[in-house]
Short mmCIF file of C-alpha atoms in Angstrom, two decimals:
data_model
loop_
_atom_site.label_atom_id
_atom_site.label_comp_id
_atom_site.label_asym_id
_atom_site.label_seq_id
_atom_site.Cartn_x
_atom_site.Cartn_y
_atom_site.Cartn_z
CA UNK A 1 117.24 -36.09 -69.74
CA UNK A 2 118.26 -36.37 -73.36
CA UNK A 3 115.47 -35.89 -75.82
CA UNK A 4 115.09 -37.21 -79.34
CA UNK A 5 117.10 -34.31 -80.78
CA UNK A 6 120.03 -35.29 -78.51
CA UNK A 7 120.60 -38.26 -80.80
CA UNK A 8 122.49 -37.54 -83.98
CA UNK A 9 122.15 -39.44 -87.21
CA UNK A 10 125.30 -41.37 -86.26
CA UNK A 11 123.76 -42.34 -82.90
CA UNK A 12 120.60 -43.60 -84.57
CA UNK A 13 122.58 -45.46 -87.20
CA UNK A 14 124.66 -47.23 -84.54
CA UNK A 15 121.52 -48.31 -82.66
CA UNK A 16 119.77 -49.57 -85.80
CA UNK A 17 122.84 -51.43 -87.08
CA UNK A 18 123.44 -53.09 -83.69
CA UNK A 19 119.82 -54.22 -83.48
CA UNK A 20 119.90 -55.51 -87.04
CA UNK A 21 123.13 -57.40 -86.42
CA UNK A 22 121.67 -58.93 -83.25
CA UNK A 23 118.68 -60.26 -85.20
CA UNK A 24 121.00 -61.53 -87.94
CA UNK A 25 123.17 -63.41 -85.43
CA UNK A 26 120.09 -64.92 -83.80
CA UNK A 27 118.69 -66.12 -87.11
CA UNK A 28 122.10 -67.41 -88.22
CA UNK A 29 122.44 -69.42 -85.01
CA UNK A 30 118.96 -70.88 -85.51
CA UNK A 31 120.15 -72.61 -88.71
CA UNK A 32 122.38 -74.87 -86.60
CA UNK A 33 119.60 -75.86 -84.21
CA UNK A 34 118.40 -79.44 -84.39
CA UNK A 35 114.62 -79.82 -84.74
CA UNK A 36 114.27 -81.66 -81.44
CA UNK A 37 113.35 -80.70 -77.90
CA UNK A 38 116.97 -81.16 -76.83
CA UNK A 39 118.13 -79.02 -79.73
CA UNK A 40 115.62 -76.25 -79.08
CA UNK A 41 115.78 -76.06 -75.28
CA UNK A 42 119.37 -77.24 -74.56
CA UNK A 43 121.20 -76.51 -77.84
CA UNK A 44 121.85 -80.26 -78.15
CA UNK A 45 124.26 -80.06 -75.17
CA UNK A 46 127.04 -78.50 -77.22
CA UNK A 47 127.44 -75.13 -75.52
CA UNK A 48 131.06 -74.14 -74.95
CA UNK A 49 132.40 -72.26 -71.94
CA UNK A 50 133.02 -69.05 -73.89
CA UNK A 51 129.30 -68.90 -74.77
CA UNK A 52 128.09 -69.83 -71.28
CA UNK A 53 130.04 -67.13 -69.40
CA UNK A 54 128.81 -64.09 -71.37
CA UNK A 55 125.27 -65.45 -71.37
CA UNK A 56 125.27 -65.69 -67.56
CA UNK A 57 126.38 -62.06 -67.36
CA UNK A 58 124.02 -60.78 -70.07
CA UNK A 59 121.05 -62.50 -68.45
CA UNK A 60 121.80 -61.13 -64.98
CA UNK A 61 122.28 -57.48 -66.05
CA UNK A 62 119.07 -55.65 -66.85
CA UNK A 63 118.61 -52.12 -68.10
CA UNK A 64 116.83 -50.74 -65.05
CA UNK A 65 119.61 -52.27 -62.93
CA UNK A 66 122.15 -50.15 -64.78
CA UNK A 67 120.23 -46.94 -64.11
CA UNK A 68 119.40 -47.87 -60.51
CA UNK A 69 122.90 -49.04 -59.60
CA UNK A 70 124.58 -45.96 -61.07
CA UNK A 71 122.12 -43.80 -59.14
CA UNK A 72 122.73 -45.76 -55.92
CA UNK A 73 126.51 -45.43 -56.39
CA UNK A 74 126.08 -41.67 -56.88
CA UNK A 75 124.20 -41.54 -53.58
CA UNK A 76 125.98 -44.13 -51.43
CA UNK A 77 129.45 -44.76 -52.86
CA UNK A 78 131.54 -47.91 -53.27
CA UNK A 79 129.37 -50.16 -51.10
CA UNK A 80 127.02 -50.52 -54.07
CA UNK A 81 129.76 -52.34 -55.99
CA UNK A 82 129.18 -55.31 -53.68
CA UNK A 83 126.09 -56.14 -55.72
CA UNK A 84 128.35 -56.59 -58.76
CA UNK A 85 131.51 -58.05 -57.22
CA UNK A 86 130.09 -60.37 -54.55
CA UNK A 87 130.13 -63.38 -56.87
CA UNK A 88 132.89 -65.69 -55.65
CA UNK A 89 130.99 -67.27 -52.71
CA UNK A 90 127.83 -67.92 -54.74
CA UNK A 91 129.64 -69.09 -57.88
CA UNK A 92 131.81 -71.40 -55.77
CA UNK A 93 128.75 -73.11 -54.31
CA UNK A 94 127.16 -73.46 -57.75
CA UNK A 95 130.34 -74.88 -59.30
CA UNK A 96 131.13 -77.24 -56.44
CA UNK A 97 127.67 -78.61 -55.69
CA UNK A 98 125.02 -77.81 -58.28
CA UNK A 99 126.70 -78.10 -61.70
CA UNK A 100 128.18 -81.60 -61.13
CA UNK A 101 124.87 -82.86 -59.78
CA UNK A 102 122.83 -81.49 -62.69
CA UNK A 103 125.13 -82.64 -65.46
CA UNK A 104 126.05 -86.05 -64.01
CA UNK A 105 122.35 -86.86 -63.74
CA UNK A 106 121.57 -85.38 -67.19
CA UNK A 107 118.87 -83.17 -65.70
CA UNK A 108 117.01 -81.25 -68.42
CA UNK A 109 115.00 -78.82 -66.25
CA UNK A 110 115.04 -77.89 -62.57
CA UNK A 111 111.56 -79.45 -62.03
CA UNK A 112 113.06 -82.74 -63.17
CA UNK A 113 115.45 -82.54 -60.22
CA UNK A 114 112.57 -81.94 -57.80
CA UNK A 115 110.62 -84.82 -59.32
CA UNK A 116 113.48 -87.32 -59.13
CA UNK A 117 114.73 -86.22 -55.70
CA UNK A 118 111.38 -85.68 -53.95
CA UNK A 119 108.27 -86.39 -56.03
CA UNK A 120 106.01 -85.18 -58.85
CA UNK A 121 104.01 -82.62 -56.88
CA UNK A 122 107.21 -80.83 -55.84
CA UNK A 123 108.13 -80.60 -59.52
CA UNK A 124 104.68 -79.33 -60.44
CA UNK A 125 104.84 -76.65 -57.75
CA UNK A 126 108.17 -75.44 -59.11
CA UNK A 127 106.89 -75.44 -62.70
CA UNK A 128 103.70 -73.51 -62.00
CA UNK A 129 105.23 -71.03 -59.55
CA UNK A 130 108.25 -70.30 -61.73
CA UNK A 131 106.18 -70.01 -64.91
CA UNK A 132 104.11 -67.34 -63.20
CA UNK A 133 107.22 -65.75 -61.69
CA UNK A 134 109.12 -65.56 -64.98
CA UNK A 135 106.27 -63.69 -66.62
CA UNK A 136 104.95 -61.57 -63.73
CA UNK A 137 107.96 -61.17 -61.39
CA UNK A 138 110.89 -61.14 -63.83
CA UNK A 139 109.75 -60.43 -67.39
CA UNK A 140 107.22 -57.69 -66.66
CA UNK A 141 109.56 -55.35 -64.71
CA UNK A 142 112.43 -55.90 -67.18
CA UNK A 143 110.21 -54.94 -70.12
CA UNK A 144 108.68 -52.05 -68.19
CA UNK A 145 111.91 -50.65 -66.79
CA UNK A 146 113.93 -51.09 -69.95
CA UNK A 147 111.29 -49.62 -72.23
CA UNK A 148 110.47 -46.72 -69.92
CA UNK A 149 114.10 -45.74 -69.38
CA UNK A 150 115.06 -46.08 -73.04
CA UNK A 151 112.01 -44.04 -74.01
CA UNK A 152 113.02 -41.28 -71.56
CA UNK A 153 116.62 -41.32 -72.73
CA UNK A 154 115.68 -40.96 -76.38
CA UNK A 155 112.39 -39.06 -76.20
CA UNK A 156 110.50 -41.83 -78.01
CA UNK A 157 107.19 -43.46 -77.14
CA UNK A 158 107.14 -45.99 -74.30
CA UNK A 159 104.68 -48.20 -76.18
CA UNK A 160 106.82 -48.08 -79.32
CA UNK A 161 109.96 -49.18 -77.46
CA UNK A 162 108.02 -51.83 -75.54
CA UNK A 163 106.47 -53.55 -78.56
CA UNK A 164 109.59 -53.11 -80.70
CA UNK A 165 111.55 -54.97 -78.01
CA UNK A 166 108.94 -57.73 -78.00
CA UNK A 167 109.07 -58.01 -81.80
CA UNK A 168 112.87 -58.12 -81.96
CA UNK A 169 113.14 -60.82 -79.29
CA UNK A 170 110.36 -62.83 -80.92
CA UNK A 171 112.10 -62.83 -84.32
CA UNK A 172 115.16 -64.79 -83.23
CA UNK A 173 114.32 -66.34 -79.85
CA UNK A 174 111.11 -68.12 -80.86
CA UNK A 175 112.68 -69.50 -84.02
CA UNK A 176 116.11 -70.44 -82.73
CA UNK A 177 115.68 -71.52 -79.11
CA UNK A 178 118.56 -71.61 -76.65
CA UNK A 179 121.31 -71.60 -79.27
CA UNK A 180 120.08 -68.31 -80.73
CA UNK A 181 119.77 -66.88 -77.22
CA UNK A 182 123.35 -67.87 -76.38
CA UNK A 183 124.91 -66.35 -79.50
CA UNK A 184 122.92 -63.14 -79.23
CA UNK A 185 123.80 -62.96 -75.50
CA UNK A 186 127.48 -63.10 -76.50
CA UNK A 187 126.99 -60.18 -78.88
CA UNK A 188 124.87 -58.28 -76.35
CA UNK A 189 127.52 -58.71 -73.64
CA UNK A 190 130.09 -57.17 -75.99
CA UNK A 191 127.75 -54.26 -76.72
CA UNK A 192 126.83 -53.76 -73.07
CA UNK A 193 130.35 -53.93 -71.66
CA UNK A 194 131.94 -52.12 -74.60
CA UNK A 195 129.48 -49.23 -74.57
CA UNK A 196 129.62 -48.89 -70.80
CA UNK A 197 133.42 -48.87 -70.68
CA UNK A 198 133.67 -46.27 -73.43
CA UNK A 199 131.28 -43.95 -71.61
CA UNK A 200 132.95 -44.46 -68.22
CA UNK A 201 136.50 -43.72 -69.41
CA UNK A 202 135.45 -40.73 -71.52
CA UNK A 203 133.55 -39.23 -68.59
CA UNK A 204 136.34 -40.04 -66.10
CA UNK A 205 138.83 -38.21 -68.35
CA UNK A 206 136.83 -35.02 -67.81
CA UNK A 207 137.65 -35.10 -64.07
CA UNK A 208 140.96 -33.33 -63.27
CA UNK A 209 143.14 -35.90 -61.53
CA UNK A 210 140.83 -38.78 -62.46
CA UNK A 211 140.17 -41.60 -60.00
CA UNK A 212 142.80 -40.43 -57.49
CA UNK A 213 141.18 -37.03 -57.23
CA UNK A 214 137.77 -38.56 -56.51
CA UNK A 215 139.19 -40.79 -53.78
CA UNK A 216 141.15 -37.92 -52.22
CA UNK A 217 138.05 -35.71 -52.14
CA UNK A 218 135.80 -38.29 -50.43
CA UNK A 219 137.81 -41.25 -49.13
CA UNK A 220 134.91 -42.42 -46.96
CA UNK A 221 132.86 -43.16 -50.10
CA UNK A 222 135.38 -45.67 -51.48
CA UNK A 223 135.00 -48.66 -49.15
CA UNK A 224 133.23 -51.95 -49.86
CA UNK A 225 132.66 -52.85 -46.22
CA UNK A 226 129.36 -51.80 -44.68
CA UNK A 227 128.47 -52.45 -41.02
CA UNK A 228 125.79 -55.02 -40.11
CA UNK A 229 123.15 -52.35 -39.56
CA UNK A 230 123.67 -50.62 -42.90
CA UNK A 231 120.51 -50.43 -45.04
CA UNK A 232 122.29 -50.62 -48.40
CA UNK A 233 124.78 -53.51 -48.43
CA UNK A 234 125.56 -54.74 -44.88
CA UNK A 235 128.42 -57.21 -45.01
CA UNK A 236 126.70 -60.04 -43.08
CA UNK A 237 123.73 -59.73 -45.43
CA UNK A 238 126.02 -60.48 -48.37
CA UNK A 239 126.87 -63.79 -46.72
CA UNK A 240 123.15 -64.48 -46.41
CA UNK A 241 122.85 -63.64 -50.11
CA UNK A 242 125.49 -66.26 -50.99
CA UNK A 243 123.44 -69.15 -49.56
CA UNK A 244 119.99 -67.68 -50.08
CA UNK A 245 118.54 -65.48 -52.79
CA UNK A 246 121.77 -65.31 -54.81
CA UNK A 247 122.20 -69.09 -54.73
CA UNK A 248 118.57 -69.54 -55.77
CA UNK A 249 119.04 -67.26 -58.77
CA UNK A 250 122.35 -68.74 -59.91
CA UNK A 251 121.82 -72.39 -58.95
CA UNK A 252 118.12 -73.27 -59.01
CA UNK A 253 116.49 -70.75 -61.35
CA UNK A 254 115.79 -72.25 -64.78
CA UNK A 255 116.75 -69.03 -66.53
CA UNK A 256 120.32 -69.16 -65.21
CA UNK A 257 120.91 -72.88 -64.95
CA UNK A 258 119.55 -73.69 -68.43
CA UNK A 259 122.76 -72.53 -70.12
CA UNK A 260 124.64 -74.87 -67.75
CA UNK A 261 122.27 -77.76 -68.54
CA UNK A 262 123.08 -77.24 -72.23
CA UNK A 263 126.85 -77.37 -71.61
CA UNK A 264 128.97 -79.75 -73.68
CA UNK A 265 130.54 -81.12 -70.49
CA UNK A 266 130.85 -80.49 -66.77
CA UNK A 267 134.18 -78.83 -67.56
CA UNK A 268 132.48 -76.34 -69.90
CA UNK A 269 129.75 -75.65 -67.35
CA UNK A 270 132.23 -74.88 -64.57
CA UNK A 271 134.68 -73.01 -66.81
CA UNK A 272 131.81 -70.92 -68.21
CA UNK A 273 130.85 -69.91 -64.68
CA UNK A 274 134.47 -68.96 -63.90
CA UNK A 275 134.56 -66.93 -67.13
CA UNK A 276 131.39 -65.11 -65.99
CA UNK A 277 133.24 -64.31 -62.75
CA UNK A 278 136.06 -62.67 -64.71
CA UNK A 279 133.60 -60.60 -66.74
CA UNK A 280 131.91 -59.52 -63.50
CA UNK A 281 135.13 -57.83 -62.41
CA UNK A 282 134.47 -55.30 -65.19
CA UNK A 283 130.76 -54.87 -64.46
CA UNK A 284 131.06 -52.07 -61.85
CA UNK A 285 132.75 -49.88 -64.45
CA UNK A 286 129.58 -50.24 -66.52
CA UNK A 287 126.89 -50.34 -63.83
CA UNK A 288 128.36 -48.50 -60.85
CA UNK A 289 131.49 -46.34 -61.13
CA UNK A 290 129.88 -43.79 -63.42
CA UNK A 291 127.89 -42.67 -60.37
CA UNK A 292 131.14 -41.74 -58.58
CA UNK A 293 132.16 -39.50 -61.48
CA UNK A 294 128.81 -37.73 -61.64
CA UNK A 295 128.88 -37.17 -57.86
CA UNK A 296 132.38 -35.63 -58.06
CA UNK A 297 131.39 -33.54 -61.06
CA UNK A 298 128.39 -32.07 -59.25
CA UNK A 299 129.37 -31.96 -55.57
CA UNK A 300 133.14 -31.32 -55.76
CA UNK A 301 133.63 -29.53 -59.06
CA UNK A 302 130.23 -27.77 -58.86
CA UNK A 303 129.65 -28.08 -62.60
CA UNK A 304 125.89 -28.63 -62.15
CA UNK A 305 123.15 -28.37 -59.57
CA UNK A 306 122.72 -31.39 -57.22
CA UNK A 307 119.82 -33.69 -57.96
CA UNK A 308 116.70 -33.21 -55.82
CA UNK A 309 116.22 -35.75 -52.99
CA UNK A 310 115.05 -39.12 -54.24
CA UNK A 311 116.22 -38.51 -57.83
CA UNK A 312 119.65 -40.13 -57.80
CA UNK A 313 118.60 -42.27 -60.79
CA UNK A 314 119.14 -39.17 -62.92
CA UNK A 315 122.91 -39.80 -62.73
CA UNK A 316 123.07 -42.05 -65.80
CA UNK A 317 120.91 -39.83 -68.06
CA UNK A 318 122.86 -36.79 -66.82
CA UNK A 319 126.20 -38.33 -67.80
CA UNK A 320 124.85 -39.37 -71.17
CA UNK A 321 123.34 -35.96 -71.94
CA UNK A 322 125.92 -33.57 -70.46
CA UNK A 323 129.26 -35.41 -70.24
CA UNK A 324 129.33 -37.68 -73.29
CA UNK A 325 130.60 -36.27 -76.60
CA UNK A 326 128.18 -35.95 -79.50
CA UNK A 327 130.14 -38.03 -82.04
CA UNK A 328 128.26 -41.31 -81.70
CA UNK A 329 129.02 -42.23 -78.10
CA UNK A 330 125.35 -41.90 -77.10
CA UNK A 331 124.48 -44.38 -79.83
CA UNK A 332 127.12 -46.86 -78.64
CA UNK A 333 125.95 -46.61 -75.02
CA UNK A 334 122.27 -46.82 -75.85
CA UNK A 335 122.92 -49.82 -78.11
CA UNK A 336 124.51 -51.55 -75.11
CA UNK A 337 121.65 -50.40 -72.89
CA UNK A 338 119.07 -51.89 -75.25
CA UNK A 339 121.17 -55.05 -75.47
CA UNK A 340 120.72 -55.44 -71.71
CA UNK A 341 116.95 -55.39 -72.18
CA UNK A 342 116.93 -57.87 -75.07
CA UNK A 343 119.37 -60.33 -73.50
CA UNK A 344 117.41 -60.66 -70.26
CA UNK A 345 114.06 -60.85 -72.04
CA UNK A 346 115.22 -63.49 -74.53
CA UNK A 347 116.65 -65.67 -71.75
CA UNK A 348 113.45 -65.40 -69.70
CA UNK A 349 111.30 -66.25 -72.70
CA UNK A 350 113.38 -69.30 -73.62
CA UNK A 351 113.31 -70.65 -70.06
CA UNK A 352 109.55 -70.09 -69.86
CA UNK A 353 109.13 -72.11 -73.06
CA UNK A 354 111.28 -74.94 -71.68
CA UNK A 355 109.34 -75.17 -68.42
CA UNK A 356 105.95 -75.08 -70.10
CA UNK A 357 106.75 -77.53 -72.88
CA UNK A 358 108.72 -80.13 -70.92
CA UNK A 359 107.15 -79.92 -67.47
CA UNK A 360 103.55 -78.93 -68.19
CA UNK A 361 102.60 -79.84 -71.76
CA UNK A 362 104.74 -82.98 -72.16
CA UNK A 363 104.10 -84.18 -68.61
CA UNK A 364 100.51 -83.21 -67.82
CA UNK A 365 98.72 -82.36 -71.05
CA UNK A 366 100.10 -84.59 -73.82
CA UNK A 367 102.64 -87.17 -72.57
CA UNK A 368 102.77 -88.84 -75.99
CA UNK A 369 103.67 -85.63 -77.83
CA UNK A 370 106.46 -86.00 -80.39
CA UNK A 371 109.56 -83.80 -80.61
CA UNK A 372 108.14 -81.47 -83.26
CA UNK A 373 104.91 -80.72 -81.43
CA UNK A 374 106.81 -80.20 -78.15
CA UNK A 375 109.03 -77.60 -79.82
CA UNK A 376 106.01 -75.98 -81.49
CA UNK A 377 104.24 -75.65 -78.14
CA UNK A 378 107.40 -74.10 -76.71
CA UNK A 379 107.43 -71.51 -79.49
CA UNK A 380 103.77 -70.68 -78.87
CA UNK A 381 104.49 -70.41 -75.13
CA UNK A 382 107.38 -68.02 -75.91
CA UNK A 383 105.14 -65.73 -77.90
CA UNK A 384 102.37 -65.93 -75.31
CA UNK A 385 104.75 -65.02 -72.47
CA UNK A 386 106.10 -62.03 -74.41
CA UNK A 387 102.69 -60.64 -75.29
CA UNK A 388 101.25 -61.19 -71.80
CA UNK A 389 104.25 -59.53 -70.12
CA UNK A 390 104.03 -56.56 -72.49
CA UNK A 391 100.33 -56.13 -71.73
CA UNK A 392 101.01 -56.26 -67.96
CA UNK A 393 104.13 -54.07 -68.00
CA UNK A 394 102.41 -50.66 -67.65
CA UNK A 395 100.79 -51.84 -64.39
CA UNK A 396 104.17 -51.95 -62.58
CA UNK A 397 103.98 -48.29 -61.59
CA UNK A 398 100.89 -49.06 -59.48
CA UNK A 399 103.06 -51.22 -57.19
CA UNK A 400 105.38 -48.40 -56.11
CA UNK A 401 107.97 -48.77 -58.84
CA UNK A 402 110.31 -51.43 -60.18
CA UNK A 403 112.55 -51.94 -57.17
CA UNK A 404 109.78 -52.49 -54.63
CA UNK A 405 107.82 -54.64 -57.09
CA UNK A 406 110.74 -56.92 -57.90
CA UNK A 407 112.30 -57.12 -54.44
CA UNK A 408 109.07 -58.09 -52.69
CA UNK A 409 107.92 -60.74 -55.14
CA UNK A 410 111.29 -62.39 -55.82
CA UNK A 411 111.89 -62.88 -52.09
CA UNK A 412 108.62 -64.76 -51.73
CA UNK A 413 109.55 -66.89 -54.75
CA UNK A 414 113.10 -67.81 -53.78
CA UNK A 415 112.99 -68.92 -50.15
CA UNK A 416 111.01 -72.19 -50.34
CA UNK A 417 112.85 -73.57 -53.38
CA UNK A 418 116.42 -72.93 -52.28
CA UNK A 419 115.62 -74.23 -48.78
CA UNK A 420 114.25 -77.55 -50.04
CA UNK A 421 116.98 -78.00 -52.63
CA UNK A 422 119.82 -77.45 -50.13
CA UNK A 423 118.41 -79.97 -47.68
CA UNK A 424 117.80 -82.47 -50.46
CA UNK A 425 121.27 -82.04 -51.92
CA UNK A 426 123.14 -82.79 -48.69
CA UNK A 427 120.83 -84.93 -46.55
CA UNK A 428 119.66 -88.30 -47.83
CA UNK A 429 116.90 -88.56 -45.21
CA UNK A 430 114.99 -85.66 -46.83
CA UNK A 431 111.81 -87.12 -48.31
CA UNK A 432 108.72 -86.28 -50.36
CA UNK A 433 106.54 -85.05 -47.44
CA UNK A 434 109.45 -82.93 -46.21
CA UNK A 435 109.91 -81.38 -49.65
CA UNK A 436 106.22 -80.58 -49.97
CA UNK A 437 106.16 -79.09 -46.47
CA UNK A 438 109.14 -76.91 -47.34
CA UNK A 439 107.68 -75.61 -50.60
CA UNK A 440 104.23 -74.88 -49.21
CA UNK A 441 105.16 -74.04 -45.62
CA UNK A 442 108.18 -72.01 -46.74
CA UNK A 443 105.94 -69.51 -48.50
CA UNK A 444 103.86 -69.16 -45.33
CA UNK A 445 106.97 -68.77 -43.17
CA UNK A 446 108.35 -66.08 -45.50
CA UNK A 447 105.07 -64.17 -45.36
CA UNK A 448 104.95 -64.37 -41.55
CA UNK A 449 108.56 -63.21 -41.20
CA UNK A 450 108.04 -60.22 -43.48
CA UNK A 451 104.72 -59.29 -41.87
CA UNK A 452 106.31 -59.50 -38.40
CA UNK A 453 109.13 -57.23 -39.52
CA UNK A 454 106.66 -54.62 -40.73
CA UNK A 455 104.85 -54.78 -37.39
CA UNK A 456 107.83 -54.75 -35.02
CA UNK A 457 110.80 -53.40 -37.00
CA UNK A 458 109.38 -50.56 -39.05
CA UNK A 459 110.99 -47.13 -38.76
CA UNK A 460 108.31 -44.82 -37.28
CA UNK A 461 109.75 -41.79 -39.07
CA UNK A 462 107.68 -40.44 -42.00
CA UNK A 463 108.61 -42.41 -45.11
CA UNK A 464 110.80 -44.73 -43.06
CA UNK A 465 111.20 -48.34 -44.11
CA UNK A 466 112.26 -51.40 -42.18
CA UNK A 467 115.07 -51.17 -39.66
CA UNK A 468 116.42 -54.51 -40.89
CA UNK A 469 117.80 -55.34 -44.32
CA UNK A 470 115.53 -57.49 -46.49
CA UNK A 471 118.29 -60.11 -47.00
CA UNK A 472 118.25 -60.84 -43.26
CA UNK A 473 114.52 -61.51 -43.47
CA UNK A 474 115.00 -63.90 -46.37
CA UNK A 475 117.74 -65.75 -44.51
CA UNK A 476 115.65 -66.09 -41.32
CA UNK A 477 112.78 -67.53 -43.35
CA UNK A 478 115.18 -69.85 -45.15
CA UNK A 479 116.61 -71.31 -41.93
CA UNK A 480 113.13 -71.85 -40.50
CA UNK A 481 112.01 -73.53 -43.73
CA UNK A 482 115.01 -75.88 -43.71
CA UNK A 483 114.16 -76.86 -40.12
CA UNK A 484 110.61 -77.56 -41.27
CA UNK A 485 111.87 -79.86 -44.05
CA UNK A 486 114.05 -81.74 -41.57
CA UNK A 487 111.28 -82.06 -38.95
CA UNK A 488 108.67 -83.37 -41.41
CA UNK A 489 111.17 -85.74 -43.02
CA UNK A 490 112.09 -87.24 -39.64
CA UNK A 491 108.42 -87.63 -38.72
CA UNK A 492 107.60 -89.57 -41.91
CA UNK A 493 109.04 -92.71 -43.56
CA UNK A 494 112.49 -92.38 -45.18
CA UNK A 495 112.75 -92.08 -48.97
CA UNK A 496 113.57 -95.03 -51.22
CA UNK A 497 117.27 -95.26 -52.18
CA UNK A 498 116.59 -94.40 -55.82
CA UNK A 499 115.32 -91.01 -54.64
CA UNK A 500 118.69 -89.92 -53.33
CA UNK A 501 121.56 -92.21 -54.27
CA UNK A 502 122.56 -90.23 -57.40
CA UNK A 503 121.27 -86.87 -56.17
CA UNK A 504 123.26 -86.55 -52.94
CA UNK A 505 126.46 -84.55 -53.32
CA UNK A 506 129.73 -86.42 -52.86
CA UNK A 507 133.25 -84.99 -52.40
CA UNK A 508 134.48 -87.49 -54.99
CA UNK A 509 132.77 -85.39 -57.66
CA UNK A 510 135.22 -82.55 -57.08
CA UNK A 511 138.22 -84.85 -56.84
CA UNK A 512 137.26 -86.34 -60.20
CA UNK A 513 137.48 -82.99 -61.99
CA UNK A 514 140.49 -81.76 -60.04
CA UNK A 515 142.51 -84.80 -61.14
CA UNK A 516 141.32 -84.90 -64.78
CA UNK A 517 144.21 -85.47 -67.25
CA UNK A 518 144.07 -82.09 -68.98
CA UNK A 519 146.77 -79.66 -70.14
CA UNK A 520 147.78 -77.20 -67.45
CA UNK A 521 146.02 -74.32 -69.17
CA UNK A 522 142.71 -76.23 -68.98
CA UNK A 523 142.91 -77.10 -65.31
CA UNK A 524 139.83 -75.77 -63.53
CA UNK A 525 141.66 -75.27 -60.27
CA UNK A 526 144.15 -72.94 -62.00
CA UNK A 527 141.52 -70.60 -63.43
CA UNK A 528 139.48 -70.74 -60.26
CA UNK A 529 142.60 -69.79 -58.27
CA UNK A 530 143.25 -66.79 -60.55
CA UNK A 531 139.61 -65.74 -60.26
CA UNK A 532 139.68 -66.07 -56.46
CA UNK A 533 142.99 -64.21 -56.18
CA UNK A 534 141.67 -61.22 -58.12
CA UNK A 535 138.46 -61.23 -56.08
CA UNK A 536 140.31 -61.27 -52.75
CA UNK A 537 142.66 -58.54 -53.99
CA UNK A 538 139.73 -56.27 -54.89
CA UNK A 539 138.15 -56.75 -51.48
CA UNK A 540 141.48 -56.15 -49.78
CA UNK A 541 142.14 -53.09 -51.92
CA UNK A 542 138.76 -51.43 -51.36
CA UNK A 543 137.81 -52.83 -47.96
#
């Protein structure tokens, strides 16, 4: 791996300038923020589509994901790109069903939806579970993985990188709220994508024959389709992802949906999501394709020794240390890498503040709190979440590493909430007891499904894992939880009309936006059609 002396003065200068400019942009954006809860947590509902799209991408790309995905692509080939490109089904569901419902009902937080559609205890369960999840399940591994990897890449202290990241995020996020997060996310997306593209194309140019030569040497590695029994990205599991864990993350997680809730209009919310889809077409070049080049360089051109078994994550540091030129490219790439850490952390911190202030403090602790004190509590909650996550971050390695830590805990978190929300969105008979049964019983069902898999479907070979992909397990638990919601709802009195009449999805919502009197270049169906056409072409091309 590169050490500290692998970074030139130019590299260091690029990193420092990019960090300084990020803080400047965040503080500049905070000057426009209104001193109200709506201004702090939702940017006064004035977010434009071109801010929403990059923020969705920046929030969903973390630093350890870059290293892990490049390593997985080095080991397994094109099938890994599914985790970057499989966006159309999930984004379509979010745009068609979730965004119109949220914005038409002027929902401020996801717990507000659960409270209005089901009842207060459902909202409280979401608030408390997600507050814990954002700190322990999401924020801790992002801080740990990003700081550890950046420290290894640069030869600096893990603790120094960790607390410097916390300090930088605190400077602009706590002061400026969502508006600062959105503007810095825009800048961080440019740094992330720009740095990644520069490194990829420079490294690819070192391969004689380029992309065509890599495909000709190993054509079997350049296919997106994976059979149902594949342990990496089985195609049926991707369909489960679209209506399960992926839909939870994009459609019901406060961290992702908050930028939609702050949209200037439904049009901006949907168009921002489409824009994120276009940016995602580029993402594999940043987070995946570099692994193909390193594999060809080592295994076909024999320019270096193969990595030892289980060390595929060395692909990204290898490319940075041995294939990137020394005239500032490492600084550009590492600036983008650090941007991935800061963007995800700042979004998590802002969403944590919104949940705590609006759904815990304002609702349960001090209902009469004014706007100023609500914002102040949110700022304190932001700082508390950052410090707590930083203190817990070193403990991640005791749980078997980042991937196992995150995968296990996020699956438990997602299943009950997406199950209850889907039933409540499409079935008016879903009621308060059914929602409670789904949220509480869903966690039990998920635990039983996973435990059963480890008992009956574990590979007996030494070091073997499950013989079934984890997305299948999540989907099985989700279907069972939805049946539980339906059964309990039918066995108890129906909900009052005010619980569902504005919260049940209607086809007329789509027709309303499809027929809006807008110029042709602003028609949502046009840009969605272009997005879908490119997506289908990519899957046809690399199937």
